[in-house]
PDB file of C-alpha atoms in Angstrom:
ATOM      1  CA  UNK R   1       6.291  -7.449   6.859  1.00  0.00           C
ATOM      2  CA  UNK R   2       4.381  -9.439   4.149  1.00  0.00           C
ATOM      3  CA  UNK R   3       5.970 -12.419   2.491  1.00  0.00           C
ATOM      4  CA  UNK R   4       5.545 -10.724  -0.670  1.00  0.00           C
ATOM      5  CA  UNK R   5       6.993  -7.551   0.952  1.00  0.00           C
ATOM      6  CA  UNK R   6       9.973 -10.074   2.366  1.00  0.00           C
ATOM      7  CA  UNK R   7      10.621 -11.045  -1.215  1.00  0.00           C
ATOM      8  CA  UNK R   8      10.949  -7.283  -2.585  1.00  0.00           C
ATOM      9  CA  UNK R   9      13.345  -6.759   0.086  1.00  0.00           C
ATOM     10  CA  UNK R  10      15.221 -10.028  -0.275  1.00  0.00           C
ATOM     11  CA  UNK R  11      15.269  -9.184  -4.311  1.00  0.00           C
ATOM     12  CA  UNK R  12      17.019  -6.234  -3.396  1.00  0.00           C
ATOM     13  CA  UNK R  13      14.555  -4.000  -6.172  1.00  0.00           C
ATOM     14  CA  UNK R  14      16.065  -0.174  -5.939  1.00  0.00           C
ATOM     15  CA  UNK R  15      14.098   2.559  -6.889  1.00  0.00           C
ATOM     16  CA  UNK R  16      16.263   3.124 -10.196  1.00  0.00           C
ATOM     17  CA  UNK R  17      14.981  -0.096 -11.319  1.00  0.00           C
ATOM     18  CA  UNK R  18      12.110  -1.326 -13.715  1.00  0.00           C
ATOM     19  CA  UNK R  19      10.548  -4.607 -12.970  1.00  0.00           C
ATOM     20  CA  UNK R  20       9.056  -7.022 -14.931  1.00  0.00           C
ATOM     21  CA  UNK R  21       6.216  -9.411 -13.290  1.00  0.00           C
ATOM     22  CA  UNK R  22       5.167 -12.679 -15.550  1.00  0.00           C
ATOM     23  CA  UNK R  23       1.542 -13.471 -13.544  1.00  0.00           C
ATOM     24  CA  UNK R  24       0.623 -10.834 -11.808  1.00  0.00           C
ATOM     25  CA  UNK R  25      -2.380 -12.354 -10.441  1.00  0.00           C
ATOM     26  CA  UNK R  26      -4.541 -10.267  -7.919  1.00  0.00           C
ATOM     27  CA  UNK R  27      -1.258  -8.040  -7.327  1.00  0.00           C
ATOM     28  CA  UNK R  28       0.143  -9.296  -3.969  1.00  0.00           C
ATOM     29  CA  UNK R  29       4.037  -8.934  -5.476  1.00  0.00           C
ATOM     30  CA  UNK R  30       3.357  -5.919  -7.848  1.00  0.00           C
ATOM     31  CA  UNK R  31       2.168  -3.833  -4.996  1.00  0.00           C
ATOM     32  CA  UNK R  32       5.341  -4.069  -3.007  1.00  0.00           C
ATOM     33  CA  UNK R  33       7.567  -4.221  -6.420  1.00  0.00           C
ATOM     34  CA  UNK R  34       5.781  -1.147  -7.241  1.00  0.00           C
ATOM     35  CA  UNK R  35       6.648   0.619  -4.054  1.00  0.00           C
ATOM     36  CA  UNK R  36      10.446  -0.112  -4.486  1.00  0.00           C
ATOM     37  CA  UNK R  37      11.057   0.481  -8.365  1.00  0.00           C
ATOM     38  CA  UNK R  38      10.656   3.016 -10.298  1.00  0.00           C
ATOM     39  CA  UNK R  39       8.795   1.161 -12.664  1.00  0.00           C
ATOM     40  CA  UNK R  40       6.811  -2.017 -12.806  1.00  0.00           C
ATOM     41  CA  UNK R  41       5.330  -3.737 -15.832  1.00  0.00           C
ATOM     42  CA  UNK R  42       3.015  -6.431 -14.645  1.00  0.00           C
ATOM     43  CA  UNK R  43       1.485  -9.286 -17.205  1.00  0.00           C
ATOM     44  CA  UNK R  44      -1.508 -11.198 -16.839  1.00  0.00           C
ATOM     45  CA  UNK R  45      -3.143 -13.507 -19.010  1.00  0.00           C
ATOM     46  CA  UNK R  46      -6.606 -14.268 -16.877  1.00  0.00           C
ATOM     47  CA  UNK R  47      -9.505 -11.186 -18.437  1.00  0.00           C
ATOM     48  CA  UNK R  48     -10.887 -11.647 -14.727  1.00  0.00           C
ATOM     49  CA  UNK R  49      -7.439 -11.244 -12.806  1.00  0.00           C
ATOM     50  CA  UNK R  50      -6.655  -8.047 -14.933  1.00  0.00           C
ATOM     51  CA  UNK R  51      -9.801  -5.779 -13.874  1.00  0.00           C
ATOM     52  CA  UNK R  52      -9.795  -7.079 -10.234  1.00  0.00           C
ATOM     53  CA  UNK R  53      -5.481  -6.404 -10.145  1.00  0.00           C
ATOM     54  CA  UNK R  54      -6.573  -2.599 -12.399  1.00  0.00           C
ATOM     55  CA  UNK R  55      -9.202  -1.867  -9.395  1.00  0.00           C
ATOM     56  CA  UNK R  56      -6.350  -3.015  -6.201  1.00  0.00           C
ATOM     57  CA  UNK R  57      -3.668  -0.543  -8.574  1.00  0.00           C
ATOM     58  CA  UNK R  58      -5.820   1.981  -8.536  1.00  0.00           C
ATOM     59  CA  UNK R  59      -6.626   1.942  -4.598  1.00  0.00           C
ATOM     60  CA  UNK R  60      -2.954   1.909  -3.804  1.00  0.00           C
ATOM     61  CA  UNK R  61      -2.326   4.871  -5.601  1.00  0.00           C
ATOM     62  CA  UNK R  62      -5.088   6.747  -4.316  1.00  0.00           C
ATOM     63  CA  UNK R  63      -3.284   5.530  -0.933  1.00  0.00           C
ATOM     64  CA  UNK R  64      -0.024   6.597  -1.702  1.00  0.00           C
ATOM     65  CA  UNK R  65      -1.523   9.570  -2.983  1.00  0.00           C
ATOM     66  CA  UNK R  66      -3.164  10.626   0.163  1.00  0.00           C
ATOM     67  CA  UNK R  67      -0.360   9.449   2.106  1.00  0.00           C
ATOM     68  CA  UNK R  68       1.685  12.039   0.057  1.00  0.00           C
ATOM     69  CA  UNK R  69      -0.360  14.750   0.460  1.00  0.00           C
ATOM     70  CA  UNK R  70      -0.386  14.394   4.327  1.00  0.00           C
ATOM     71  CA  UNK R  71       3.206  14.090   4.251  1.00  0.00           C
ATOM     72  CA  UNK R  72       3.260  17.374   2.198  1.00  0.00           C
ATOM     73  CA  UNK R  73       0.674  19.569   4.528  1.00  0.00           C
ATOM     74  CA  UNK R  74       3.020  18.411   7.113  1.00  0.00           C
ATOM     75  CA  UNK R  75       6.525  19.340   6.092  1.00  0.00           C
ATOM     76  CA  UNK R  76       4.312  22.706   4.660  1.00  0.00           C
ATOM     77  CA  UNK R  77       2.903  23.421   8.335  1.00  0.00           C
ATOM     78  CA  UNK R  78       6.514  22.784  10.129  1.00  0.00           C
ATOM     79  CA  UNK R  79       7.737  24.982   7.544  1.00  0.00           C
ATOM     80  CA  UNK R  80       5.311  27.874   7.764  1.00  0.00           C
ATOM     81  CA  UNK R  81       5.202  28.026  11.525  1.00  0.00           C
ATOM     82  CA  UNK R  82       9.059  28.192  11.121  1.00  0.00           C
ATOM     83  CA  UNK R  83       8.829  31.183   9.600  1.00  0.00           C
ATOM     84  CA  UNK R  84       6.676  32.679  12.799  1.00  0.00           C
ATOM     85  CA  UNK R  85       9.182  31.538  15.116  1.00  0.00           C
ATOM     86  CA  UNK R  86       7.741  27.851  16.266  1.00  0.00           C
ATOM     87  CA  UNK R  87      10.445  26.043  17.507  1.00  0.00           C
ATOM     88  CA  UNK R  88       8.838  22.561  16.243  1.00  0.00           C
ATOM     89  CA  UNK R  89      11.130  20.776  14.344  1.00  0.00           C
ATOM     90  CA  UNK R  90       9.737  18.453  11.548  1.00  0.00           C
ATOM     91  CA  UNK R  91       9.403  15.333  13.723  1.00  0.00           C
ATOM     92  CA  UNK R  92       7.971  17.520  15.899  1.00  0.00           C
ATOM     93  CA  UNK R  93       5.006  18.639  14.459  1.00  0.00           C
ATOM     94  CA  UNK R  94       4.409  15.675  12.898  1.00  0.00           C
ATOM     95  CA  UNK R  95       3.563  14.094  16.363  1.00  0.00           C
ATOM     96  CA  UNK R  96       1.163  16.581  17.082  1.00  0.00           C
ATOM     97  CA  UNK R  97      -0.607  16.687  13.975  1.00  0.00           C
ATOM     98  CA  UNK R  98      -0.816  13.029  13.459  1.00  0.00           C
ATOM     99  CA  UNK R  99      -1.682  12.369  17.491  1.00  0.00           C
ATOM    100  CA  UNK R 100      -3.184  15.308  18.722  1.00  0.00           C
ATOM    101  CA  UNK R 101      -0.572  15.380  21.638  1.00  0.00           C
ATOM    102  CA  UNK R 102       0.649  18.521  23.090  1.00  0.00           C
ATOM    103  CA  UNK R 103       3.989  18.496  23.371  1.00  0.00           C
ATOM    104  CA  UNK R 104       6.072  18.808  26.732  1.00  0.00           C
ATOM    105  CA  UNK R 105       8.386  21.321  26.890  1.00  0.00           C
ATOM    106  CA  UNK R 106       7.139  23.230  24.214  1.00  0.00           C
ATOM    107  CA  UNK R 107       4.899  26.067  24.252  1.00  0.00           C
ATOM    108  CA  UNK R 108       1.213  25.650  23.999  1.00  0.00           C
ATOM    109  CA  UNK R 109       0.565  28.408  21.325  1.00  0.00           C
ATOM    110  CA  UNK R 110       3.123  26.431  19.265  1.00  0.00           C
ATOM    111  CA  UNK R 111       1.050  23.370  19.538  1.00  0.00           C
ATOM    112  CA  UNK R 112      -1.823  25.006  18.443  1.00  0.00           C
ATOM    113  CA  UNK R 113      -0.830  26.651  15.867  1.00  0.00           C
ATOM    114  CA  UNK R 114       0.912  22.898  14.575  1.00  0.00           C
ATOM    115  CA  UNK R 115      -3.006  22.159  14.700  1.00  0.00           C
ATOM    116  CA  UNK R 116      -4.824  24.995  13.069  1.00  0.00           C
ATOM    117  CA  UNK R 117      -2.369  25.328  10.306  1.00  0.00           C
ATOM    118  CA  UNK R 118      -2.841  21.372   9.224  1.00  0.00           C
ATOM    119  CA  UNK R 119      -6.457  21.949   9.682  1.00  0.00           C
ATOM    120  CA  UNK R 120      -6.472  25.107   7.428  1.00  0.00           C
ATOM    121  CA  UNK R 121      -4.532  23.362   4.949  1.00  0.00           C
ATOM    122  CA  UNK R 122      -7.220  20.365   5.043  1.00  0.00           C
ATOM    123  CA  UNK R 123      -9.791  23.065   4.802  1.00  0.00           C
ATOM    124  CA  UNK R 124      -8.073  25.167   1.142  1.00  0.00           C
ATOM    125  CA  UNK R 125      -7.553  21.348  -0.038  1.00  0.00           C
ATOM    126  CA  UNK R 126     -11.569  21.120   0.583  1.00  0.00           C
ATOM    127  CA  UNK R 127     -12.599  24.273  -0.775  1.00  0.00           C
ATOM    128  CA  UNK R 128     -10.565  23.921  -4.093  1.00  0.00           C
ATOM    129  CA  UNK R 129     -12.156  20.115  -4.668  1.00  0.00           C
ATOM    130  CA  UNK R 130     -15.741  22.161  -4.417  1.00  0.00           C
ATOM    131  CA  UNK R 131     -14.165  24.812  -6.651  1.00  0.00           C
ATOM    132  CA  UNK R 132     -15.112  27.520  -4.354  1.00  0.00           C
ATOM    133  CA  UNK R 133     -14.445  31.132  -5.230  1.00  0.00           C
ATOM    134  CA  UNK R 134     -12.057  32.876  -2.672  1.00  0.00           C
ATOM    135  CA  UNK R 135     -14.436  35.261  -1.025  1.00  0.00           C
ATOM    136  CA  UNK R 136     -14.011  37.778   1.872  1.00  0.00           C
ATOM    137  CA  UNK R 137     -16.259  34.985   3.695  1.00  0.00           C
ATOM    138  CA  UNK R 138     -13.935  32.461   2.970  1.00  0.00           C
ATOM    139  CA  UNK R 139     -10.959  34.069   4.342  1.00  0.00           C
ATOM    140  CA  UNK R 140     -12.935  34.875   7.660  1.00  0.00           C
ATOM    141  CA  UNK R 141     -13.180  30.839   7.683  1.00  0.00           C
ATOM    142  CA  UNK R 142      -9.528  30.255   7.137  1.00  0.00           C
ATOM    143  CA  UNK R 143      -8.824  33.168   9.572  1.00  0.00           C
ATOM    144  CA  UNK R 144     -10.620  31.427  12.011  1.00  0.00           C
ATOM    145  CA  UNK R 145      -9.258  27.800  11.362  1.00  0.00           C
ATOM    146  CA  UNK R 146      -5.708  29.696  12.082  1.00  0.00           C
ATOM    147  CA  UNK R 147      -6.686  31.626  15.234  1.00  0.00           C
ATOM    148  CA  UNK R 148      -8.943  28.854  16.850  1.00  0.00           C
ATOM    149  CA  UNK R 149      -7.772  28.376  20.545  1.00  0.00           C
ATOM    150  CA  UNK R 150      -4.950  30.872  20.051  1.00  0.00           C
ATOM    151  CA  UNK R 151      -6.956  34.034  19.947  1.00  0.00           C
ATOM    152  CA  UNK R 152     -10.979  33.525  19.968  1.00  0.00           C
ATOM    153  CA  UNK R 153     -11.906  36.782  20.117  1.00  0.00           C
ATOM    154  CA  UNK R 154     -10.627  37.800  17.300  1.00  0.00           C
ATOM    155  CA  UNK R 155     -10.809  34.935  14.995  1.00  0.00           C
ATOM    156  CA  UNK R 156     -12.137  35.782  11.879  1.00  0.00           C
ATOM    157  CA  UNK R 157     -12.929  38.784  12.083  1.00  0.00           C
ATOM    158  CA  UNK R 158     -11.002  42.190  11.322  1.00  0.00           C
ATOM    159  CA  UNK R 159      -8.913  43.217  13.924  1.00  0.00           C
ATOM    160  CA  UNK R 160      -9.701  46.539  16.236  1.00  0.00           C
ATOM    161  CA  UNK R 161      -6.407  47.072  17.015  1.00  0.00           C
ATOM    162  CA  UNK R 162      -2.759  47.657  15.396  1.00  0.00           C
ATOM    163  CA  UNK R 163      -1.060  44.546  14.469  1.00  0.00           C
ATOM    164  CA  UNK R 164       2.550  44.491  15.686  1.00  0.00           C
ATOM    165  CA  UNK R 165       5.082  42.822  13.786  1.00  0.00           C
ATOM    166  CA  UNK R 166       7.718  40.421  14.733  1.00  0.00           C
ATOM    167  CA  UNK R 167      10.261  42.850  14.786  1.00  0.00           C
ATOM    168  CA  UNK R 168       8.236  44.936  17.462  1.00  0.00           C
ATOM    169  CA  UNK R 169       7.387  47.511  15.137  1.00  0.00           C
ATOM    170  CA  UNK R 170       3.880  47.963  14.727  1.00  0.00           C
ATOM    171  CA  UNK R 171       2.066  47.370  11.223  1.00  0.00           C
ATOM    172  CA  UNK R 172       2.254  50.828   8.882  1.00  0.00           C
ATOM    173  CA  UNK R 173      -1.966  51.390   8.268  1.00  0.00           C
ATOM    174  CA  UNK R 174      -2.948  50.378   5.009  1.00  0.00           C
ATOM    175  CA  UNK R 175      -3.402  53.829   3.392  1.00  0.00           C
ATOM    176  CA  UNK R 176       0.783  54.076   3.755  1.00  0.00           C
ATOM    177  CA  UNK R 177       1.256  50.599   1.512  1.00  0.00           C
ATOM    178  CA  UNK R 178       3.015  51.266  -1.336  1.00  0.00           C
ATOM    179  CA  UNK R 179       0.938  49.511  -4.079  1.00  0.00           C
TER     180      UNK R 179
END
């Protein structure tokens, strides 16, 4: 770690706390205070030390908020192929997603489908930045993202066949949907 990491640590700064930096300079301790406490107040005197140390805030919270949102697509993939059966835990699929691995052991399909469903989240992320409208096209897209390497003959497009469910039971057509 960083000296100025060492010296959070050392301080012993919880995340219950609020800190209070006299001389914040360019931001080297606020960073790492501001990554332990729950709050940091940070006072500088120098007009040029305060707009570069605003500028290095702001790019460690675009960090952390990236970082975040990775994290989140991640626990939200493990979670959702959960419900289809994968037998990835959270560590897991983590691995895959973040190295690309397949892991040994563990079915292929599963892999994949760690993959496609990180991918598809990346992609809905995308496509609500652009403020796309949800369109029958764009759900083809997303099909596709979910199916690719899994089952490419039928990835995005409708299916010719009944759908069977995980039960075994095969999917009720959609005229018998209650609505």
């Amino acid at each position: 770690p960083s000296i100025p990491g060492m010296i959070v640590k050392r301080a012993g700064i919880s995340p219950e706390e609020t800190v209070l930096e006299i001389g914040a300079g360019l931001g080297a301790l606020t960073v790492p205070a501001a990554r332990a406490a729950k709050h940091v107040y940070a006072v500088e005197t120098d007009r040029a030390l305060i707009d570069l140390l605003k500028t290095e805030l702001q790019w460690h919270s675009r960090l952390q908020e990236q970082a975040w949102l990775q994290i989140q697509a991640i626990e939200n993939t493990c979670y959702s192929n959960h419900l289809e059966g994968s037998s990835l835990n959270l560590p897991e699929t983590e691995l895959v997603i973040r190295t690309g691995l397949m892991l040994p052991g563990k079915p292929m399909a599963e892999n994949l489908a760690a993959l496609n469903h990180y991918q598809a989240i990346q992609f809905i992320r995308e496509q609500a930045r652009e403020q796309a409208l949800l369109s029958e096209e764009l759900l083809k897209q997303l099909h596709a993202l979910l199916s690719k390497a899994l089952n490419r003959q039928q990835a995005g497009s409708y299916r010719t066949q009944f759908a069977t469910l995980a039960n075994d039971h095969a999917a009720p057509p959609a005229e018998a949907l209650n609505e």
